[in-house]
Amino acid sequence: AQSVTQLDSQVPVFEEAPVELRCNYSSSVSVYLFWYVQYPNQGLQLLLKYLSGSTLVKGINGFEAEFNKSQTSFHLRKPSVHISDTAEYFCAVSRTSYDKVIFGPGTSLSVIP
Amino acid sequence: IAGITQAPTSQILAAGRRMTLRCTQDMRHNAMYWYRQDLGLGLRLIHYSNTAGTTGKGEVPDGYSVSRANTDDFPLTLASAVPSQTSVYFCASSDSRETGANVLTFGAGSRLTVL
């Protein structure tokens, strides 16, 4: 079975500084990878996804992630964060296009003015 | 506006009572899911349904049941609620035929407190 690890439960960062949120997964087969964002008191929404092809994936709001198969990682990055990026970020994995999606425990990003 | 509607948004429930959380989607997605969200644990899959008439167990199915009588509705029932079922419950749907992957659309959540 696949699983997802998010190494940092909380990440504080100053406004306009860069940020990286780490995600590692385990799976014996090829996977699809996702990052979702949850703003306070809301449901989750898709930030970006990796299905195949280029290992660098760009998403909404200036976020990007890089798939590294050898390190089984899918870290999320943004070069300059804004106050509005304060939210919970979840990494997720799915084995196939029809398989259930398994989520990591989440990373709480707090942007400090 | 197309999407997922969950009800109730919040509920306080006495232990031992039966409770059904409702979920309706208007996107004609084939698959639907129920997750619970707990601090430090992220989202854990309770039950899922790949298509109307079928259901499957997720990571934490005990104490919960679901049904999928049609494409749009996917209710989650707690037959006899216990305090450990206090959580925020999210319904989600997807149609990988459209996106080529299981991209989930989420409802706004139902906050359940069992006393």
mmCIF file with all atom_site columns, C-alpha atoms in Angstrom:
data_model
loop_
_atom_site.group_PDB
_atom_site.id
_atom_site.type_symbol
_atom_site.label_atom_id
_atom_site.label_alt_id
_atom_site.label_comp_id
_atom_site.label_asym_id
_atom_site.label_entity_id
_atom_site.label_seq_id
_atom_site.pdbx_PDB_ins_code
_atom_site.Cartn_x
_atom_site.Cartn_y
_atom_site.Cartn_z
_atom_site.occupancy
_atom_site.B_iso_or_equiv
_atom_site.pdbx_formal_charge
_atom_site.auth_seq_id
_atom_site.auth_comp_id
_atom_site.auth_asym_id
_atom_site.auth_atom_id
_atom_site.pdbx_PDB_model_num
ATOM 1   C CA . ALA A 1 1   ? 0.000   0.000  0.000   1.00 0.00 ? 1   ALA A CA 1
ATOM 2   C CA . GLN A 1 2   ? 1.152   3.510  -0.647  1.00 0.00 ? 2   GLN A CA 1
ATOM 3   C CA . SER A 1 3   ? 1.757   6.116  2.049   1.00 0.00 ? 3   SER A CA 1
ATOM 4   C CA . VAL A 1 4   ? 2.699   9.788  2.255   1.00 0.00 ? 4   VAL A CA 1
ATOM 5   C CA . THR A 1 5   ? 5.020   11.554 4.687   1.00 0.00 ? 5   THR A CA 1
ATOM 6   C CA . GLN A 1 6   ? 5.149   15.292 5.189   1.00 0.00 ? 6   GLN A CA 1
ATOM 7   C CA . LEU A 1 7   ? 8.203   15.969 7.274   1.00 0.00 ? 7   LEU A CA 1
ATOM 8   C CA . ASP A 1 8   ? 7.225   19.383 8.617   1.00 0.00 ? 8   ASP A CA 1
ATOM 9   C CA . SER A 1 9   ? 3.986   19.831 10.509  1.00 0.00 ? 9   SER A CA 1
ATOM 10  C CA . GLN A 1 10  ? 4.414   23.609 10.751  1.00 0.00 ? 10  GLN A CA 1
ATOM 11  C CA . VAL A 1 11  ? 6.425   26.009 8.603   1.00 0.00 ? 11  VAL A CA 1
ATOM 12  C CA . PRO A 1 12  ? 6.624   29.697 9.547   1.00 0.00 ? 12  PRO A CA 1
ATOM 13  C CA . VAL A 1 13  ? 8.099   31.989 6.890   1.00 0.00 ? 13  VAL A CA 1
ATOM 14  C CA . PHE A 1 14  ? 8.359   35.733 6.427   1.00 0.00 ? 14  PHE A CA 1
ATOM 15  C CA . GLU A 1 15  ? 6.398   37.428 3.680   1.00 0.00 ? 15  GLU A CA 1
ATOM 16  C CA . GLU A 1 16  ? 8.224   37.546 0.325   1.00 0.00 ? 16  GLU A CA 1
ATOM 17  C CA . ALA A 1 17  ? 10.668  34.821 1.409   1.00 0.00 ? 17  ALA A CA 1
ATOM 18  C CA . PRO A 1 18  ? 10.895  31.507 -0.475  1.00 0.00 ? 18  PRO A CA 1
ATOM 19  C CA . VAL A 1 19  ? 9.374   28.346 0.947   1.00 0.00 ? 19  VAL A CA 1
ATOM 20  C CA . GLU A 1 20  ? 9.670   24.599 0.395   1.00 0.00 ? 20  GLU A CA 1
ATOM 21  C CA . LEU A 1 21  ? 7.190   22.105 1.819   1.00 0.00 ? 21  LEU A CA 1
ATOM 22  C CA . ARG A 1 22  ? 8.509   18.572 1.789   1.00 0.00 ? 22  ARG A CA 1
ATOM 23  C CA . CYS A 1 23  ? 6.653   15.432 0.745   1.00 0.00 ? 23  CYS A CA 1
ATOM 24  C CA . ASN A 1 24  ? 7.892   11.865 0.430   1.00 0.00 ? 24  ASN A CA 1
ATOM 25  C CA . TYR A 1 25  ? 5.859   8.876  -0.635  1.00 0.00 ? 25  TYR A CA 1
ATOM 26  C CA . SER A 1 26  ? 6.226   5.125  -0.651  1.00 0.00 ? 26  SER A CA 1
ATOM 27  C CA . SER A 1 27  ? 4.781   2.886  -3.309  1.00 0.00 ? 27  SER A CA 1
ATOM 28  C CA . SER A 1 28  ? 5.835   -0.257 -5.140  1.00 0.00 ? 28  SER A CA 1
ATOM 29  C CA . VAL A 1 29  ? 4.287   0.991  -8.373  1.00 0.00 ? 29  VAL A CA 1
ATOM 30  C CA . SER A 1 30  ? 4.153   4.201  -10.347 1.00 0.00 ? 30  SER A CA 1
ATOM 31  C CA . VAL A 1 31  ? 1.955   6.867  -8.820  1.00 0.00 ? 31  VAL A CA 1
ATOM 32  C CA . TYR A 1 32  ? 0.143   10.083 -9.482  1.00 0.00 ? 32  TYR A CA 1
ATOM 33  C CA . LEU A 1 33  ? 1.007   12.889 -7.062  1.00 0.00 ? 33  LEU A CA 1
ATOM 34  C CA . PHE A 1 34  ? -0.985  15.884 -5.887  1.00 0.00 ? 34  PHE A CA 1
ATOM 35  C CA . TRP A 1 35  ? -0.781  18.931 -3.673  1.00 0.00 ? 35  TRP A CA 1
ATOM 36  C CA . TYR A 1 36  ? -3.979  20.317 -2.200  1.00 0.00 ? 36  TYR A CA 1
ATOM 37  C CA . VAL A 1 37  ? -4.450  23.531 -0.211  1.00 0.00 ? 37  VAL A CA 1
ATOM 38  C CA . GLN A 1 38  ? -6.973  24.165 2.544   1.00 0.00 ? 38  GLN A CA 1
ATOM 39  C CA . TYR A 1 39  ? -7.647  27.750 3.562   1.00 0.00 ? 39  TYR A CA 1
ATOM 40  C CA . PRO A 1 40  ? -9.108  28.309 7.053   1.00 0.00 ? 40  PRO A CA 1
ATOM 41  C CA . ASN A 1 41  ? -12.604 26.876 7.476   1.00 0.00 ? 41  ASN A CA 1
ATOM 42  C CA . GLN A 1 42  ? -12.803 25.687 3.885   1.00 0.00 ? 42  GLN A CA 1
ATOM 43  C CA . GLY A 1 43  ? -12.600 22.442 1.960   1.00 0.00 ? 43  GLY A CA 1
ATOM 44  C CA . LEU A 1 44  ? -9.543  21.398 0.013   1.00 0.00 ? 44  LEU A CA 1
ATOM 45  C CA . GLN A 1 45  ? -8.737  22.519 -3.516  1.00 0.00 ? 45  GLN A CA 1
ATOM 46  C CA . LEU A 1 46  ? -6.187  21.246 -6.005  1.00 0.00 ? 46  LEU A CA 1
ATOM 47  C CA . LEU A 1 47  ? -2.928  23.191 -6.199  1.00 0.00 ? 47  LEU A CA 1
ATOM 48  C CA . LEU A 1 48  ? -1.136  21.042 -8.769  1.00 0.00 ? 48  LEU A CA 1
ATOM 49  C CA . LYS A 1 49  ? -0.706  17.462 -9.957  1.00 0.00 ? 49  LYS A CA 1
ATOM 50  C CA . TYR A 1 50  ? 1.921   15.208 -11.494 1.00 0.00 ? 50  TYR A CA 1
ATOM 51  C CA . LEU A 1 51  ? 0.703   12.495 -13.842 1.00 0.00 ? 51  LEU A CA 1
ATOM 52  C CA . SER A 1 52  ? 3.651   11.914 -16.191 1.00 0.00 ? 52  SER A CA 1
ATOM 53  C CA . GLY A 1 53  ? 6.118   13.775 -18.395 1.00 0.00 ? 53  GLY A CA 1
ATOM 54  C CA . SER A 1 54  ? 8.074   16.782 -17.152 1.00 0.00 ? 54  SER A CA 1
ATOM 55  C CA . THR A 1 55  ? 9.124   16.377 -13.545 1.00 0.00 ? 55  THR A CA 1
ATOM 56  C CA . LEU A 1 56  ? 8.599   20.081 -12.823 1.00 0.00 ? 56  LEU A CA 1
ATOM 57  C CA . VAL A 1 57  ? 4.937   20.869 -12.411 1.00 0.00 ? 57  VAL A CA 1
ATOM 58  C CA . LYS A 1 58  ? 3.472   24.353 -12.144 1.00 0.00 ? 58  LYS A CA 1
ATOM 59  C CA . GLY A 1 59  ? 0.265   25.047 -10.292 1.00 0.00 ? 59  GLY A CA 1
ATOM 60  C CA . ILE A 1 60  ? -1.958  27.891 -9.236  1.00 0.00 ? 60  ILE A CA 1
ATOM 61  C CA . ASN A 1 61  ? -0.880  30.927 -7.198  1.00 0.00 ? 61  ASN A CA 1
ATOM 62  C CA . GLY A 1 62  ? 2.778   30.670 -8.266  1.00 0.00 ? 62  GLY A CA 1
ATOM 63  C CA . PHE A 1 63  ? 3.441   27.273 -6.683  1.00 0.00 ? 63  PHE A CA 1
ATOM 64  C CA . GLU A 1 64  ? 5.470   24.546 -8.350  1.00 0.00 ? 64  GLU A CA 1
ATOM 65  C CA . ALA A 1 65  ? 6.594   21.051 -7.398  1.00 0.00 ? 65  ALA A CA 1
ATOM 66  C CA . GLU A 1 66  ? 9.292   18.706 -8.612  1.00 0.00 ? 66  GLU A CA 1
ATOM 67  C CA . PHE A 1 67  ? 8.868   14.956 -8.880  1.00 0.00 ? 67  PHE A CA 1
ATOM 68  C CA . ASN A 1 68  ? 12.007  13.014 -7.990  1.00 0.00 ? 68  ASN A CA 1
ATOM 69  C CA . LYS A 1 69  ? 11.514  9.302  -8.589  1.00 0.00 ? 69  LYS A CA 1
ATOM 70  C CA . SER A 1 70  ? 14.854  8.184  -7.146  1.00 0.00 ? 70  SER A CA 1
ATOM 71  C CA . GLN A 1 71  ? 14.182  10.028 -3.892  1.00 0.00 ? 71  GLN A CA 1
ATOM 72  C CA . THR A 1 72  ? 10.434  9.314  -3.971  1.00 0.00 ? 72  THR A CA 1
ATOM 73  C CA . SER A 1 73  ? 9.789   12.976 -3.275  1.00 0.00 ? 73  SER A CA 1
ATOM 74  C CA . PHE A 1 74  ? 7.403   15.636 -4.507  1.00 0.00 ? 74  PHE A CA 1
ATOM 75  C CA . HIS A 1 75  ? 8.404   18.861 -2.734  1.00 0.00 ? 75  HIS A CA 1
ATOM 76  C CA . LEU A 1 76  ? 6.325   22.012 -3.135  1.00 0.00 ? 76  LEU A CA 1
ATOM 77  C CA . ARG A 1 77  ? 8.033   25.385 -3.638  1.00 0.00 ? 77  ARG A CA 1
ATOM 78  C CA . LYS A 1 78  ? 7.214   29.027 -4.057  1.00 0.00 ? 78  LYS A CA 1
ATOM 79  C CA . PRO A 1 79  ? 9.886   31.693 -4.617  1.00 0.00 ? 79  PRO A CA 1
ATOM 80  C CA . SER A 1 80  ? 8.063   34.476 -2.756  1.00 0.00 ? 80  SER A CA 1
ATOM 81  C CA . VAL A 1 81  ? 5.141   33.906 -0.404  1.00 0.00 ? 81  VAL A CA 1
ATOM 82  C CA . HIS A 1 82  ? 2.278   36.228 0.422   1.00 0.00 ? 82  HIS A CA 1
ATOM 83  C CA . ILE A 1 83  ? 0.122   36.582 3.503   1.00 0.00 ? 83  ILE A CA 1
ATOM 84  C CA . SER A 1 84  ? -2.705  34.978 1.556   1.00 0.00 ? 84  SER A CA 1
ATOM 85  C CA . ASP A 1 85  ? -0.672  31.747 1.243   1.00 0.00 ? 85  ASP A CA 1
ATOM 86  C CA . THR A 1 86  ? -1.252  31.019 4.923   1.00 0.00 ? 86  THR A CA 1
ATOM 87  C CA . ALA A 1 87  ? -3.057  27.689 4.836   1.00 0.00 ? 87  ALA A CA 1
ATOM 88  C CA . GLU A 1 88  ? -2.761  23.933 5.353   1.00 0.00 ? 88  GLU A CA 1
ATOM 89  C CA . TYR A 1 89  ? -1.052  22.055 2.533   1.00 0.00 ? 89  TYR A CA 1
ATOM 90  C CA . PHE A 1 90  ? -1.593  18.366 1.845   1.00 0.00 ? 90  PHE A CA 1
ATOM 91  C CA . CYS A 1 91  ? 0.441   16.054 -0.331  1.00 0.00 ? 91  CYS A CA 1
ATOM 92  C CA . ALA A 1 92  ? -1.461  13.078 -1.768  1.00 0.00 ? 92  ALA A CA 1
ATOM 93  C CA . VAL A 1 93  ? -0.811  9.984  -3.892  1.00 0.00 ? 93  VAL A CA 1
ATOM 94  C CA . SER A 1 94  ? -2.864  7.701  -6.091  1.00 0.00 ? 94  SER A CA 1
ATOM 95  C CA . ARG A 1 95  ? -1.668  4.546  -7.851  1.00 0.00 ? 95  ARG A CA 1
ATOM 96  C CA . THR A 1 96  ? -3.817  4.848  -10.946 1.00 0.00 ? 96  THR A CA 1
ATOM 97  C CA . SER A 1 97  ? -6.390  7.166  -12.450 1.00 0.00 ? 97  SER A CA 1
ATOM 98  C CA . TYR A 1 98  ? -9.163  5.160  -10.770 1.00 0.00 ? 98  TYR A CA 1
ATOM 99  C CA . ASP A 1 99  ? -7.480  4.412  -7.454  1.00 0.00 ? 99  ASP A CA 1
ATOM 100 C CA . LYS A 1 100 ? -8.380  6.042  -4.149  1.00 0.00 ? 100 LYS A CA 1
ATOM 101 C CA . VAL A 1 101 ? -6.298  9.017  -3.069  1.00 0.00 ? 101 VAL A CA 1
ATOM 102 C CA . ILE A 1 102 ? -4.216  8.791  0.121   1.00 0.00 ? 102 ILE A CA 1
ATOM 103 C CA . PHE A 1 103 ? -3.251  11.995 1.927   1.00 0.00 ? 103 PHE A CA 1
ATOM 104 C CA . GLY A 1 104 ? -0.317  12.975 4.083   1.00 0.00 ? 104 GLY A CA 1
ATOM 105 C CA . PRO A 1 105 ? -0.786  14.558 7.529   1.00 0.00 ? 105 PRO A CA 1
ATOM 106 C CA . GLY A 1 106 ? -0.474  18.104 6.207   1.00 0.00 ? 106 GLY A CA 1
ATOM 107 C CA . THR A 1 107 ? 1.869   21.062 6.687   1.00 0.00 ? 107 THR A CA 1
ATOM 108 C CA . SER A 1 108 ? 0.609   24.288 8.195   1.00 0.00 ? 108 SER A CA 1
ATOM 109 C CA . LEU A 1 109 ? 2.217   27.253 6.422   1.00 0.00 ? 109 LEU A CA 1
ATOM 110 C CA . SER A 1 110 ? 2.145   30.521 8.341   1.00 0.00 ? 110 SER A CA 1
ATOM 111 C CA . VAL A 1 111 ? 3.312   33.635 6.517   1.00 0.00 ? 111 VAL A CA 1
ATOM 112 C CA . ILE A 1 112 ? 4.580   36.319 8.881   1.00 0.00 ? 112 ILE A CA 1
ATOM 113 C CA . PRO A 1 113 ? 4.219   39.992 7.861   1.00 0.00 ? 113 PRO A CA 1
ATOM 114 C CA . ILE B 2 1   ? -22.906 26.721 -8.995  1.00 0.00 ? 1   ILE B CA 1
ATOM 115 C CA . ALA B 2 2   ? -21.677 23.218 -9.723  1.00 0.00 ? 2   ALA B CA 1
ATOM 116 C CA . GLY B 2 3   ? -20.089 21.393 -6.848  1.00 0.00 ? 3   GLY B CA 1
ATOM 117 C CA . ILE B 2 4   ? -20.677 19.340 -3.719  1.00 0.00 ? 4   ILE B CA 1
ATOM 118 C CA . THR B 2 5   ? -23.209 20.147 -1.033  1.00 0.00 ? 5   THR B CA 1
ATOM 119 C CA . GLN B 2 6   ? -22.779 18.717 2.451   1.00 0.00 ? 6   GLN B CA 1
ATOM 120 C CA . ALA B 2 7   ? -25.298 18.850 5.292   1.00 0.00 ? 7   ALA B CA 1
ATOM 121 C CA . PRO B 2 8   ? -25.348 19.610 8.112   1.00 0.00 ? 8   PRO B CA 1
ATOM 122 C CA . THR B 2 9   ? -22.427 22.041 8.320   1.00 0.00 ? 9   THR B CA 1
ATOM 123 C CA . SER B 2 10  ? -22.168 21.426 12.044  1.00 0.00 ? 10  SER B CA 1
ATOM 124 C CA . GLN B 2 11  ? -23.809 19.064 14.530  1.00 0.00 ? 11  GLN B CA 1
ATOM 125 C CA . ILE B 2 12  ? -23.497 18.147 18.184  1.00 0.00 ? 12  ILE B CA 1
ATOM 126 C CA . LEU B 2 13  ? -24.615 14.625 18.889  1.00 0.00 ? 13  LEU B CA 1
ATOM 127 C CA . ALA B 2 14  ? -25.045 12.482 21.992  1.00 0.00 ? 14  ALA B CA 1
ATOM 128 C CA . ALA B 2 15  ? -23.092 9.244  22.085  1.00 0.00 ? 15  ALA B CA 1
ATOM 129 C CA . GLY B 2 16  ? -25.133 6.257  20.960  1.00 0.00 ? 16  GLY B CA 1
ATOM 130 C CA . ARG B 2 17  ? -27.306 8.266  18.585  1.00 0.00 ? 17  ARG B CA 1
ATOM 131 C CA . ARG B 2 18  ? -27.593 7.526  14.889  1.00 0.00 ? 18  ARG B CA 1
ATOM 132 C CA . MET B 2 19  ? -26.468 10.235 12.465  1.00 0.00 ? 19  MET B CA 1
ATOM 133 C CA . THR B 2 20  ? -26.433 10.577 8.688   1.00 0.00 ? 20  THR B CA 1
ATOM 134 C CA . LEU B 2 21  ? -24.226 13.106 6.930   1.00 0.00 ? 21  LEU B CA 1
ATOM 135 C CA . ARG B 2 22  ? -25.557 14.010 3.532   1.00 0.00 ? 22  ARG B CA 1
ATOM 136 C CA . CYS B 2 23  ? -23.536 14.629 0.390   1.00 0.00 ? 23  CYS B CA 1
ATOM 137 C CA . THR B 2 24  ? -24.864 15.604 -3.041  1.00 0.00 ? 24  THR B CA 1
ATOM 138 C CA . GLN B 2 25  ? -22.929 16.465 -6.184  1.00 0.00 ? 25  GLN B CA 1
ATOM 139 C CA . ASP B 2 26  ? -24.219 17.960 -9.417  1.00 0.00 ? 26  ASP B CA 1
ATOM 140 C CA . MET B 2 27  ? -21.196 17.330 -11.613 1.00 0.00 ? 27  MET B CA 1
ATOM 141 C CA . ARG B 2 28  ? -22.165 13.770 -12.641 1.00 0.00 ? 28  ARG B CA 1
ATOM 142 C CA . HIS B 2 29  ? -18.847 12.495 -11.314 1.00 0.00 ? 29  HIS B CA 1
ATOM 143 C CA . ASN B 2 30  ? -18.599 8.705  -11.223 1.00 0.00 ? 30  ASN B CA 1
ATOM 144 C CA . ALA B 2 31  ? -16.590 8.385  -7.990  1.00 0.00 ? 31  ALA B CA 1
ATOM 145 C CA . MET B 2 32  ? -17.356 9.718  -4.520  1.00 0.00 ? 32  MET B CA 1
ATOM 146 C CA . TYR B 2 33  ? -15.492 9.574  -1.216  1.00 0.00 ? 33  TYR B CA 1
ATOM 147 C CA . TRP B 2 34  ? -15.821 10.312 2.489   1.00 0.00 ? 34  TRP B CA 1
ATOM 148 C CA . TYR B 2 35  ? -12.792 11.492 4.449   1.00 0.00 ? 35  TYR B CA 1
ATOM 149 C CA . ARG B 2 36  ? -12.396 12.522 8.049   1.00 0.00 ? 36  ARG B CA 1
ATOM 150 C CA . GLN B 2 37  ? -9.904  15.205 9.047   1.00 0.00 ? 37  GLN B CA 1
ATOM 151 C CA . ASP B 2 38  ? -8.217  15.132 12.435  1.00 0.00 ? 38  ASP B CA 1
ATOM 152 C CA . LEU B 2 39  ? -5.413  17.363 13.657  1.00 0.00 ? 39  LEU B CA 1
ATOM 153 C CA . GLY B 2 40  ? -2.012  15.852 12.947  1.00 0.00 ? 40  GLY B CA 1
ATOM 154 C CA . LEU B 2 41  ? -3.472  12.968 10.960  1.00 0.00 ? 41  LEU B CA 1
ATOM 155 C CA . GLY B 2 42  ? -4.526  14.738 7.788   1.00 0.00 ? 42  GLY B CA 1
ATOM 156 C CA . LEU B 2 43  ? -7.390  13.255 5.812   1.00 0.00 ? 43  LEU B CA 1
ATOM 157 C CA . ARG B 2 44  ? -8.185  9.584  6.175   1.00 0.00 ? 44  ARG B CA 1
ATOM 158 C CA . LEU B 2 45  ? -10.457 7.768  3.760   1.00 0.00 ? 45  LEU B CA 1
ATOM 159 C CA . ILE B 2 46  ? -13.537 6.203  5.361   1.00 0.00 ? 46  ILE B CA 1
ATOM 160 C CA . HIS B 2 47  ? -15.471 4.772  2.409   1.00 0.00 ? 47  HIS B CA 1
ATOM 161 C CA . TYR B 2 48  ? -15.584 5.305  -1.307  1.00 0.00 ? 48  TYR B CA 1
ATOM 162 C CA . SER B 2 49  ? -17.719 4.494  -4.329  1.00 0.00 ? 49  SER B CA 1
ATOM 163 C CA . ASN B 2 50  ? -16.286 4.170  -7.823  1.00 0.00 ? 50  ASN B CA 1
ATOM 164 C CA . THR B 2 51  ? -19.715 4.156  -9.430  1.00 0.00 ? 51  THR B CA 1
ATOM 165 C CA . ALA B 2 52  ? -23.393 4.088  -8.479  1.00 0.00 ? 52  ALA B CA 1
ATOM 166 C CA . GLY B 2 53  ? -24.335 0.792  -6.860  1.00 0.00 ? 53  GLY B CA 1
ATOM 167 C CA . THR B 2 54  ? -20.846 -0.035 -5.575  1.00 0.00 ? 54  THR B CA 1
ATOM 168 C CA . THR B 2 55  ? -18.971 0.930  -2.425  1.00 0.00 ? 55  THR B CA 1
ATOM 169 C CA . GLY B 2 56  ? -15.644 0.070  -0.832  1.00 0.00 ? 56  GLY B CA 1
ATOM 170 C CA . LYS B 2 57  ? -13.847 0.409  2.483   1.00 0.00 ? 57  LYS B CA 1
ATOM 171 C CA . GLY B 2 58  ? -11.105 2.944  3.020   1.00 0.00 ? 58  GLY B CA 1
ATOM 172 C CA . GLU B 2 59  ? -8.500  3.270  5.751   1.00 0.00 ? 59  GLU B CA 1
ATOM 173 C CA . VAL B 2 60  ? -10.873 3.800  8.708   1.00 0.00 ? 60  VAL B CA 1
ATOM 174 C CA . PRO B 2 61  ? -14.291 2.253  7.884   1.00 0.00 ? 61  PRO B CA 1
ATOM 175 C CA . ASP B 2 62  ? -15.272 0.870  11.303  1.00 0.00 ? 62  ASP B CA 1
ATOM 176 C CA . GLY B 2 63  ? -18.405 2.454  12.759  1.00 0.00 ? 63  GLY B CA 1
ATOM 177 C CA . TYR B 2 64  ? -19.472 3.963  9.432   1.00 0.00 ? 64  TYR B CA 1
ATOM 178 C CA . SER B 2 65  ? -21.622 2.819  6.523   1.00 0.00 ? 65  SER B CA 1
ATOM 179 C CA . VAL B 2 66  ? -22.418 4.301  3.119   1.00 0.00 ? 66  VAL B CA 1
ATOM 180 C CA . SER B 2 67  ? -24.757 3.723  0.222   1.00 0.00 ? 67  SER B CA 1
ATOM 181 C CA . ARG B 2 68  ? -24.716 4.861  -3.404  1.00 0.00 ? 68  ARG B CA 1
ATOM 182 C CA . ALA B 2 69  ? -28.194 4.443  -4.808  1.00 0.00 ? 69  ALA B CA 1
ATOM 183 C CA . ASN B 2 70  ? -27.605 6.973  -7.610  1.00 0.00 ? 70  ASN B CA 1
ATOM 184 C CA . THR B 2 71  ? -24.807 9.038  -9.134  1.00 0.00 ? 71  THR B CA 1
ATOM 185 C CA . ASP B 2 72  ? -25.444 12.227 -7.164  1.00 0.00 ? 72  ASP B CA 1
ATOM 186 C CA . ASP B 2 73  ? -25.911 11.152 -3.525  1.00 0.00 ? 73  ASP B CA 1
ATOM 187 C CA . PHE B 2 74  ? -23.489 9.495  -1.130  1.00 0.00 ? 74  PHE B CA 1
ATOM 188 C CA . PRO B 2 75  ? -24.703 9.597  2.498   1.00 0.00 ? 75  PRO B CA 1
ATOM 189 C CA . LEU B 2 76  ? -22.479 8.571  5.401   1.00 0.00 ? 76  LEU B CA 1
ATOM 190 C CA . THR B 2 77  ? -24.172 6.959  8.420   1.00 0.00 ? 77  THR B CA 1
ATOM 191 C CA . LEU B 2 78  ? -22.894 6.552  11.953  1.00 0.00 ? 78  LEU B CA 1
ATOM 192 C CA . ALA B 2 79  ? -25.104 3.815  13.384  1.00 0.00 ? 79  ALA B CA 1
ATOM 193 C CA . SER B 2 80  ? -24.198 4.481  17.022  1.00 0.00 ? 80  SER B CA 1
ATOM 194 C CA . ALA B 2 81  ? -21.929 7.502  17.440  1.00 0.00 ? 81  ALA B CA 1
ATOM 195 C CA . VAL B 2 82  ? -18.937 7.432  19.797  1.00 0.00 ? 82  VAL B CA 1
ATOM 196 C CA . PRO B 2 83  ? -16.761 10.353 20.992  1.00 0.00 ? 83  PRO B CA 1
ATOM 197 C CA . SER B 2 84  ? -13.815 9.185  18.835  1.00 0.00 ? 84  SER B CA 1
ATOM 198 C CA . GLN B 2 85  ? -15.930 9.998  15.797  1.00 0.00 ? 85  GLN B CA 1
ATOM 199 C CA . THR B 2 86  ? -15.731 13.693 16.659  1.00 0.00 ? 86  THR B CA 1
ATOM 200 C CA . SER B 2 87  ? -14.118 15.117 13.537  1.00 0.00 ? 87  SER B CA 1
ATOM 201 C CA . VAL B 2 88  ? -14.593 17.190 10.418  1.00 0.00 ? 88  VAL B CA 1
ATOM 202 C CA . TYR B 2 89  ? -16.002 15.100 7.596   1.00 0.00 ? 89  TYR B CA 1
ATOM 203 C CA . PHE B 2 90  ? -15.372 15.901 3.956   1.00 0.00 ? 90  PHE B CA 1
ATOM 204 C CA . CYS B 2 91  ? -17.196 14.483 0.981   1.00 0.00 ? 91  CYS B CA 1
ATOM 205 C CA . ALA B 2 92  ? -15.378 14.504 -2.354  1.00 0.00 ? 92  ALA B CA 1
ATOM 206 C CA . SER B 2 93  ? -15.987 13.403 -5.916  1.00 0.00 ? 93  SER B CA 1
ATOM 207 C CA . SER B 2 94  ? -13.924 12.804 -9.018  1.00 0.00 ? 94  SER B CA 1
ATOM 208 C CA . ASP B 2 95  ? -14.215 11.724 -12.608 1.00 0.00 ? 95  ASP B CA 1
ATOM 209 C CA . SER B 2 96  ? -10.892 10.510 -13.939 1.00 0.00 ? 96  SER B CA 1
ATOM 210 C CA . ARG B 2 97  ? -12.418 10.151 -17.394 1.00 0.00 ? 97  ARG B CA 1
ATOM 211 C CA . GLU B 2 98  ? -12.304 13.957 -17.572 1.00 0.00 ? 98  GLU B CA 1
ATOM 212 C CA . THR B 2 99  ? -8.913  14.631 -16.050 1.00 0.00 ? 99  THR B CA 1
ATOM 213 C CA . GLY B 2 100 ? -6.951  11.397 -16.560 1.00 0.00 ? 100 GLY B CA 1
ATOM 214 C CA . ALA B 2 101 ? -6.378  11.173 -12.820 1.00 0.00 ? 101 ALA B CA 1
ATOM 215 C CA . ASN B 2 102 ? -8.302  11.133 -9.587  1.00 0.00 ? 102 ASN B CA 1
ATOM 216 C CA . VAL B 2 103 ? -8.566  14.899 -9.109  1.00 0.00 ? 103 VAL B CA 1
ATOM 217 C CA . LEU B 2 104 ? -10.878 15.417 -6.155  1.00 0.00 ? 104 LEU B CA 1
ATOM 218 C CA . THR B 2 105 ? -13.500 18.127 -5.744  1.00 0.00 ? 105 THR B CA 1
ATOM 219 C CA . PHE B 2 106 ? -14.341 18.671 -2.077  1.00 0.00 ? 106 PHE B CA 1
ATOM 220 C CA . GLY B 2 107 ? -17.380 19.854 -0.201  1.00 0.00 ? 107 GLY B CA 1
ATOM 221 C CA . ALA B 2 108 ? -17.106 22.462 2.540   1.00 0.00 ? 108 ALA B CA 1
ATOM 222 C CA . GLY B 2 109 ? -17.164 19.866 5.315   1.00 0.00 ? 109 GLY B CA 1
ATOM 223 C CA . SER B 2 110 ? -19.412 18.801 8.191   1.00 0.00 ? 110 SER B CA 1
ATOM 224 C CA . ARG B 2 111 ? -18.140 19.360 11.730  1.00 0.00 ? 111 ARG B CA 1
ATOM 225 C CA . LEU B 2 112 ? -19.435 16.640 14.040  1.00 0.00 ? 112 LEU B CA 1
ATOM 226 C CA . THR B 2 113 ? -19.039 16.624 17.812  1.00 0.00 ? 113 THR B CA 1
ATOM 227 C CA . VAL B 2 114 ? -20.033 13.502 19.750  1.00 0.00 ? 114 VAL B CA 1
ATOM 228 C CA . LEU B 2 115 ? -20.483 13.990 23.495  1.00 0.00 ? 115 LEU B CA 1
#
